[in-house]
């Protein structure tokens, strides 16, 4: 059987760094050299691969919509030449990039798997080898038709993942959707679905930076903080509320939200809870938000919500269309 071929885009991040007197640093060519000198990656059972190192390498803390576009365009340009794609990325903002790519790609029939590591690939006890080996193997043999994120033997839907542990190997979780696949002695597909046949060519929706505000509610939050955010030049506000979507009922707070809605700001209600979803009809406090024009984000992650807002606003849609689509399940980001 002909061996599959995988494209690996190394955008930056810990996995390809090397040790120095100043700690771990990015080094041009070091990741490629490390992978190619490791016999595990060139075994007969593994796919063939090409590695493209971005120049300059991007620290994930510096990731922006511009970089999401760069990665998406890179994959689109190589799409017909490879059977699957692996994006190596820093862990800090990996879930944001995976979410953004999930919305940008339409008619995807090949796997795009985002991964990385907590310890550089070249260092003792690195989790990078297991993560990269499995991501490559899955991309070649389990053509799941979506953007996913692989970490610590679990393959998550990209727009359902969130970084849950700062320094543990089990760095990512998917609170509201089981993994697509679990890698143990055997690889078990769970929620993952194999690629359907799609006649249309891959489409990439361009994304441009959008002014999106995030407001984390806490008991006794000062109305001046709320007003300062809403008085800024924002197109959308993500409200991180209590429980199933509850918020203060003080008139100044509700009036500020209603005024923002009236001037065209899209206000999305997400829960601060790790698991579960917003239900604004359950309590009077949530109902008050509905009356101010706030829409539910259901069980979207913050990362998915931000990426989805960027994706929709970049298409120059009417505000009401954006509000409607934010509540629709476009790429499996919402449980409905």
Short mmCIF file of C-alpha atoms in Angstrom, two decimals:
data_model
loop_
_atom_site.label_atom_id
_atom_site.label_comp_id
_atom_site.label_asym_id
_atom_site.label_seq_id
_atom_site.Cartn_x
_atom_site.Cartn_y
_atom_site.Cartn_z
CA UNK A 1 0.00 0.00 0.00
CA UNK A 2 1.26 3.45 -0.92
CA UNK A 3 2.34 5.45 2.14
CA UNK A 4 0.31 8.55 2.92
CA UNK A 5 2.01 11.93 2.95
CA UNK A 6 1.55 14.55 5.68
CA UNK A 7 2.34 18.28 5.68
CA UNK A 8 3.65 19.60 8.99
CA UNK A 9 3.48 23.36 9.53
CA UNK A 10 5.72 24.36 12.42
CA UNK A 11 4.43 27.78 13.40
CA UNK A 12 6.43 27.97 16.63
CA UNK A 13 6.02 26.93 20.23
CA UNK A 14 7.79 24.85 22.85
CA UNK A 15 7.91 21.61 20.83
CA UNK A 16 10.72 22.87 18.56
CA UNK A 17 12.73 24.92 21.06
CA UNK A 18 16.26 24.17 22.22
CA UNK A 19 17.98 24.61 25.56
CA UNK A 20 20.16 27.67 26.12
CA UNK A 21 21.70 29.56 29.03
CA UNK A 22 18.58 31.76 28.96
CA UNK A 23 16.15 28.83 29.00
CA UNK A 24 14.27 27.38 26.02
CA UNK A 25 14.59 29.43 22.84
CA UNK A 26 13.28 29.05 19.26
CA UNK A 27 15.95 27.99 16.79
CA UNK A 28 15.61 27.86 13.02
CA UNK A 29 15.85 24.34 11.62
CA UNK A 30 16.11 22.69 15.02
CA UNK A 31 12.67 21.06 14.99
CA UNK A 32 13.19 19.59 11.50
CA UNK A 33 16.60 18.24 12.46
CA UNK A 34 15.24 16.69 15.67
CA UNK A 35 12.33 14.96 13.94
CA UNK A 36 14.35 13.61 11.02
CA UNK A 37 17.04 12.20 13.31
CA UNK A 38 14.44 10.26 15.35
CA UNK A 39 13.88 6.80 13.90
CA UNK A 40 10.33 6.60 15.28
CA UNK A 41 9.10 9.20 12.78
CA UNK A 42 10.51 7.36 9.76
CA UNK A 43 9.20 3.87 10.52
CA UNK A 44 7.46 2.06 7.66
CA UNK A 45 4.10 2.33 9.46
CA UNK A 46 4.37 6.11 9.62
CA UNK A 47 3.36 8.44 6.78
CA UNK A 48 5.91 10.30 4.72
CA UNK A 49 6.10 13.94 5.71
CA UNK A 50 7.39 17.37 4.81
CA UNK A 51 8.07 19.99 7.48
CA UNK A 52 7.75 23.69 6.79
CA UNK A 53 9.13 25.97 9.51
CA UNK A 54 7.62 29.43 9.59
CA UNK A 55 10.04 32.32 9.47
CA UNK A 56 10.03 33.95 11.87
CA UNK A 57 8.66 31.37 14.28
CA UNK A 58 5.66 32.71 16.20
CA UNK A 59 5.42 32.66 19.97
CA UNK A 60 1.84 31.59 20.65
CA UNK A 61 1.33 34.59 22.96
CA UNK A 62 1.83 36.78 19.88
CA UNK A 63 -0.72 34.89 17.76
CA UNK A 64 -3.32 37.09 16.05
CA UNK A 65 -5.99 36.82 13.34
CA UNK A 66 -3.23 37.71 10.86
CA UNK A 67 -1.44 34.48 11.81
CA UNK A 68 -4.66 32.45 11.62
CA UNK A 69 -4.95 33.65 8.05
CA UNK A 70 -1.31 32.79 7.33
CA UNK A 71 -1.80 29.21 8.55
CA UNK A 72 -5.11 28.76 6.69
CA UNK A 73 -3.68 30.08 3.42
CA UNK A 74 -0.61 27.85 3.81
CA UNK A 75 -2.77 24.74 4.19
CA UNK A 76 -5.03 25.75 1.31
CA UNK A 77 -2.01 26.15 -0.99
CA UNK A 78 -0.78 22.64 -0.10
CA UNK A 79 -4.20 21.01 0.17
CA UNK A 80 -4.10 18.92 -3.01
CA UNK A 81 -0.54 17.67 -2.41
CA UNK A 82 -1.03 15.95 0.95
CA UNK A 83 -3.33 13.47 2.67
CA UNK A 84 -3.43 15.30 5.99
CA UNK A 85 -2.05 18.28 7.87
CA UNK A 86 -0.43 18.80 11.27
CA UNK A 87 0.01 22.28 12.71
CA UNK A 88 2.65 22.55 15.45
CA UNK A 89 1.76 25.42 17.75
CA UNK A 90 2.48 26.82 21.20
CA UNK A 91 0.03 25.58 23.81
CA UNK A 92 -0.98 28.93 25.31
CA UNK A 93 -3.22 29.99 22.43
CA UNK A 94 -3.52 26.67 20.61
CA UNK A 95 -7.28 26.39 21.28
CA UNK A 96 -7.88 29.85 19.77
CA UNK A 97 -6.08 28.90 16.55
CA UNK A 98 -7.82 25.51 16.34
CA UNK A 99 -11.18 27.25 16.79
CA UNK A 100 -10.42 29.91 14.19
CA UNK A 101 -9.27 27.37 11.59
CA UNK A 102 -12.42 25.31 12.18
CA UNK A 103 -14.56 28.25 11.09
CA UNK A 104 -12.30 29.43 8.27
CA UNK A 105 -12.25 26.05 6.47
CA UNK A 106 -15.35 24.99 4.55
CA UNK A 107 -15.75 21.69 2.64
CA UNK A 108 -12.84 20.19 4.56
CA UNK A 109 -12.34 16.49 3.69
CA UNK A 110 -8.85 15.98 5.10
CA UNK A 111 -7.72 16.12 8.74
CA UNK A 112 -6.09 19.24 10.11
CA UNK A 113 -4.63 18.42 13.53
CA UNK A 114 -3.14 21.07 15.80
CA UNK A 115 -0.67 19.88 18.43
CA UNK A 116 2.45 20.81 20.38
CA UNK A 117 4.07 19.99 23.70
CA UNK A 118 4.79 21.17 27.21
CA UNK A 119 8.48 20.09 27.00
CA UNK A 120 10.60 20.52 23.84
CA UNK A 121 10.85 17.47 21.59
CA UNK A 122 14.62 17.25 22.05
CA UNK A 123 14.49 17.22 25.86
CA UNK A 124 14.27 14.34 28.34
CA UNK A 125 10.68 13.31 29.20
CA UNK A 126 9.21 15.37 26.37
CA UNK A 127 5.54 14.84 25.58
CA UNK A 128 6.26 16.15 22.10
CA UNK A 129 7.16 12.79 20.58
CA UNK A 130 3.91 11.09 21.60
CA UNK A 131 1.84 14.09 20.54
CA UNK A 132 3.49 14.50 17.13
CA UNK A 133 3.68 10.76 16.36
CA UNK A 134 -0.01 10.29 17.13
CA UNK A 135 -1.07 13.44 15.29
CA UNK A 136 0.78 12.30 12.16
CA UNK A 137 -0.59 8.77 12.40
CA UNK A 138 -4.14 9.97 12.92
CA UNK A 139 -3.87 12.50 10.08
CA UNK A 140 -2.83 9.70 7.72
CA UNK A 141 -5.12 6.89 8.83
CA UNK A 142 -8.17 8.47 10.43
CA UNK A 143 -9.37 11.11 7.95
CA UNK A 144 -11.66 13.03 10.29
CA UNK A 145 -13.10 15.87 8.23
CA UNK A 146 -12.54 18.72 10.64
CA UNK A 147 -9.97 20.73 12.52
CA UNK A 148 -8.97 18.91 15.70
CA UNK A 149 -6.48 19.26 18.54
CA UNK A 150 -4.39 16.34 19.76
CA UNK A 151 -2.82 16.31 23.20
CA UNK A 152 -1.94 13.64 25.75
CA UNK A 153 -3.53 10.75 23.84
CA UNK A 154 -6.83 12.53 23.15
CA UNK A 155 -8.08 14.03 19.92
CA UNK A 156 -10.51 16.88 20.57
CA UNK A 157 -12.73 18.84 18.21
CA UNK A 158 -10.69 22.01 17.69
CA UNK A 159 -13.47 24.43 18.60
CA UNK A 160 -14.39 22.49 21.75
CA UNK A 161 -10.92 22.41 23.32
CA UNK A 162 -9.58 24.74 25.99
CA UNK A 163 -6.27 24.86 27.83
CA UNK A 164 -7.05 23.54 31.30
CA UNK A 165 -3.63 22.94 32.89
CA UNK A 166 -0.71 25.38 32.76
CA UNK A 167 2.13 22.90 33.22
CA UNK A 168 0.71 19.36 33.17
CA UNK A 169 0.88 16.97 30.23
CA UNK A 170 -2.93 16.73 30.31
CA UNK A 171 -3.01 20.37 29.25
CA UNK A 172 -6.28 20.40 27.29
CA UNK A 173 -9.85 19.42 27.97
CA UNK A 174 -13.15 19.48 26.10
CA UNK A 175 -15.71 20.12 28.84
CA UNK A 176 -18.87 19.78 26.77
CA UNK A 177 -17.98 17.20 24.12
CA UNK A 178 -16.17 13.86 24.50
CA UNK A 179 -12.91 13.44 22.54
CA UNK A 180 -13.20 12.51 18.87
CA UNK A 181 -10.67 9.73 19.46
CA UNK A 182 -8.69 8.20 22.30
CA UNK A 183 -5.19 6.82 21.76
CA UNK A 184 -4.22 3.86 23.95
CA UNK A 185 -3.06 0.38 22.97
CA UNK A 186 -5.61 0.86 20.20
CA UNK A 187 -6.97 4.08 18.74
CA UNK A 188 -10.69 4.32 19.41
CA UNK A 189 -12.89 6.65 17.43
CA UNK A 190 -15.60 8.16 19.62
CA UNK A 191 -17.38 11.26 18.35
CA UNK A 192 -15.15 11.49 15.27
CA UNK A 193 -16.63 10.91 11.84
CA UNK A 194 -14.66 9.90 8.77
CA UNK A 195 -14.48 12.34 5.89
CA UNK A 196 -17.62 12.53 3.78
CA UNK A 197 -17.28 12.90 0.05
CA UNK A 198 -17.65 16.57 -0.80
CA UNK A 199 -17.67 17.76 -4.40
CA UNK A 200 -16.96 21.40 -3.65
CA UNK A 201 -13.40 22.66 -3.43
CA UNK A 202 -11.95 23.71 -0.08
CA UNK A 203 -12.94 27.26 0.79
CA UNK A 204 -11.05 29.52 3.19
CA UNK A 205 -12.96 32.49 4.59
CA UNK A 206 -10.57 35.41 5.19
CA UNK A 207 -10.51 36.69 8.76
CA UNK A 208 -9.62 40.24 9.73
CA UNK A 209 -9.05 41.58 13.27
CA UNK A 210 -12.27 42.60 15.03
CA UNK A 211 -12.77 44.63 18.22
CA UNK A 212 -14.32 42.10 20.62
CA UNK A 213 -14.61 42.83 24.35
CA UNK A 214 -14.74 40.25 27.15
CA UNK A 215 -16.38 41.12 30.48
CA UNK A 216 -15.91 38.73 33.39
CA UNK A 217 -18.65 39.38 35.93
CA UNK A 218 -17.98 39.20 39.67
CA UNK A 219 -20.03 40.16 42.73
CA UNK A 220 -20.11 43.93 43.14
CA UNK A 221 -18.59 44.75 39.74
CA UNK A 222 -18.40 48.53 39.30
CA UNK A 223 -20.70 49.95 36.62
CA UNK A 224 -17.87 52.24 35.49
CA UNK A 225 -15.89 49.18 34.39
CA UNK A 226 -18.87 47.98 32.35
CA UNK A 227 -19.39 51.43 30.81
CA UNK A 228 -15.69 51.80 29.96
CA UNK A 229 -15.77 48.59 27.95
CA UNK A 230 -19.09 49.34 26.24
CA UNK A 231 -18.12 52.95 25.47
CA UNK A 232 -15.12 51.68 23.53
CA UNK A 233 -15.17 50.96 19.82
CA UNK A 234 -16.29 47.34 20.09
CA UNK A 235 -18.51 45.34 17.75
CA UNK A 236 -19.21 42.54 20.20
CA UNK A 237 -19.11 41.85 23.92
CA UNK A 238 -18.74 38.41 25.46
CA UNK A 239 -20.37 38.37 28.88
CA UNK A 240 -18.92 35.72 31.19
CA UNK A 241 -21.82 35.34 33.58
CA UNK A 242 -22.70 33.29 36.64
CA UNK A 243 -24.07 29.74 36.49
CA UNK A 244 -26.55 29.16 33.67
CA UNK A 245 -26.24 32.73 32.45
CA UNK A 246 -27.21 34.94 35.36
CA UNK A 247 -26.08 38.52 35.93
CA UNK A 248 -26.85 41.49 38.22
CA UNK A 249 -30.29 43.04 37.83
CA UNK A 250 -29.32 46.56 38.84
CA UNK A 251 -30.89 49.04 36.37
CA UNK A 252 -27.58 50.84 35.53
CA UNK A 253 -26.06 47.51 34.43
CA UNK A 254 -29.06 46.40 32.38
CA UNK A 255 -29.48 49.87 30.86
CA UNK A 256 -25.85 49.84 29.74
CA UNK A 257 -26.34 46.51 27.99
CA UNK A 258 -29.58 47.66 26.33
CA UNK A 259 -27.91 50.86 25.09
CA UNK A 260 -25.06 48.82 23.61
CA UNK A 261 -27.53 46.48 21.91
CA UNK A 262 -29.40 49.46 20.45
CA UNK A 263 -26.23 50.83 18.89
CA UNK A 264 -25.47 47.47 17.21
CA UNK A 265 -23.16 45.68 19.64
CA UNK A 266 -23.57 41.90 19.60
CA UNK A 267 -23.64 40.70 23.24
CA UNK A 268 -23.07 36.98 23.81
CA UNK A 269 -23.69 35.32 27.16
CA UNK A 270 -21.27 32.53 28.17
CA UNK A 271 -21.07 30.81 31.52
CA UNK A 272 -18.03 31.11 33.78
CA UNK A 273 -18.52 27.45 34.69
CA UNK A 274 -16.12 24.94 33.19
CA UNK A 275 -18.95 22.66 32.10
CA UNK A 276 -22.58 23.15 31.11
CA UNK A 277 -24.44 25.72 29.09
CA UNK A 278 -26.28 29.02 29.31
CA UNK A 279 -30.04 28.94 29.78
CA UNK A 280 -31.25 32.50 30.20
CA UNK A 281 -34.88 31.42 30.49
CA UNK A 282 -34.28 29.52 33.72
CA UNK A 283 -34.09 32.43 36.17
CA UNK A 284 -35.39 35.99 36.26
CA UNK A 285 -31.79 37.24 36.30
CA UNK A 286 -31.12 35.55 32.96
CA UNK A 287 -34.46 36.64 31.56
CA UNK A 288 -33.52 40.25 32.23
CA UNK A 289 -30.53 39.81 29.93
CA UNK A 290 -32.75 38.43 27.18
CA UNK A 291 -34.87 41.57 27.42
CA UNK A 292 -31.74 43.66 26.86
CA UNK A 293 -30.96 41.87 23.59
CA UNK A 294 -28.27 39.56 24.97
CA UNK A 295 -28.02 36.27 23.06
CA UNK A 296 -26.99 32.87 24.39
CA UNK A 297 -23.63 31.34 23.59
CA UNK A 298 -24.95 28.00 24.93
CA UNK A 299 -21.92 25.80 25.74
CA UNK A 300 -19.33 27.41 23.46
CA UNK A 301 -15.84 27.83 24.82
CA UNK A 302 -14.55 31.37 25.10
CA UNK A 303 -11.97 30.55 22.42
CA UNK A 304 -14.65 29.34 20.00
CA UNK A 305 -16.87 32.33 20.70
CA UNK A 306 -14.09 34.83 19.97
CA UNK A 307 -13.06 32.99 16.80
CA UNK A 308 -16.67 32.71 15.59
CA UNK A 309 -17.28 36.44 16.09
CA UNK A 310 -14.15 37.21 14.06
CA UNK A 311 -15.28 34.80 11.35
CA UNK A 312 -18.78 36.28 11.07
CA UNK A 313 -17.83 39.96 11.31
CA UNK A 314 -15.13 39.46 8.67
CA UNK A 315 -17.89 38.64 6.15
CA UNK A 316 -19.60 42.03 6.40
CA UNK A 317 -22.91 40.50 7.43
CA UNK A 318 -25.89 42.38 8.81
CA UNK A 319 -25.88 42.64 12.59
CA UNK A 320 -29.06 40.60 12.94
CA UNK A 321 -27.54 37.89 10.75
CA UNK A 322 -24.49 37.77 13.01
CA UNK A 323 -26.73 37.50 16.09
CA UNK A 324 -28.67 34.68 14.46
CA UNK A 325 -25.60 32.73 13.28
CA UNK A 326 -23.88 33.06 16.66
CA UNK A 327 -26.71 30.88 18.01
CA UNK A 328 -26.49 28.34 15.15
CA UNK A 329 -24.23 25.30 15.26
CA UNK A 330 -21.93 25.97 12.29
CA UNK A 331 -18.96 23.63 12.91
CA UNK A 332 -19.98 21.50 15.84
CA UNK A 333 -19.07 24.24 18.34
CA UNK A 334 -22.47 24.19 20.09
CA UNK A 335 -24.53 21.37 21.60
CA UNK A 336 -28.06 21.98 20.30
#
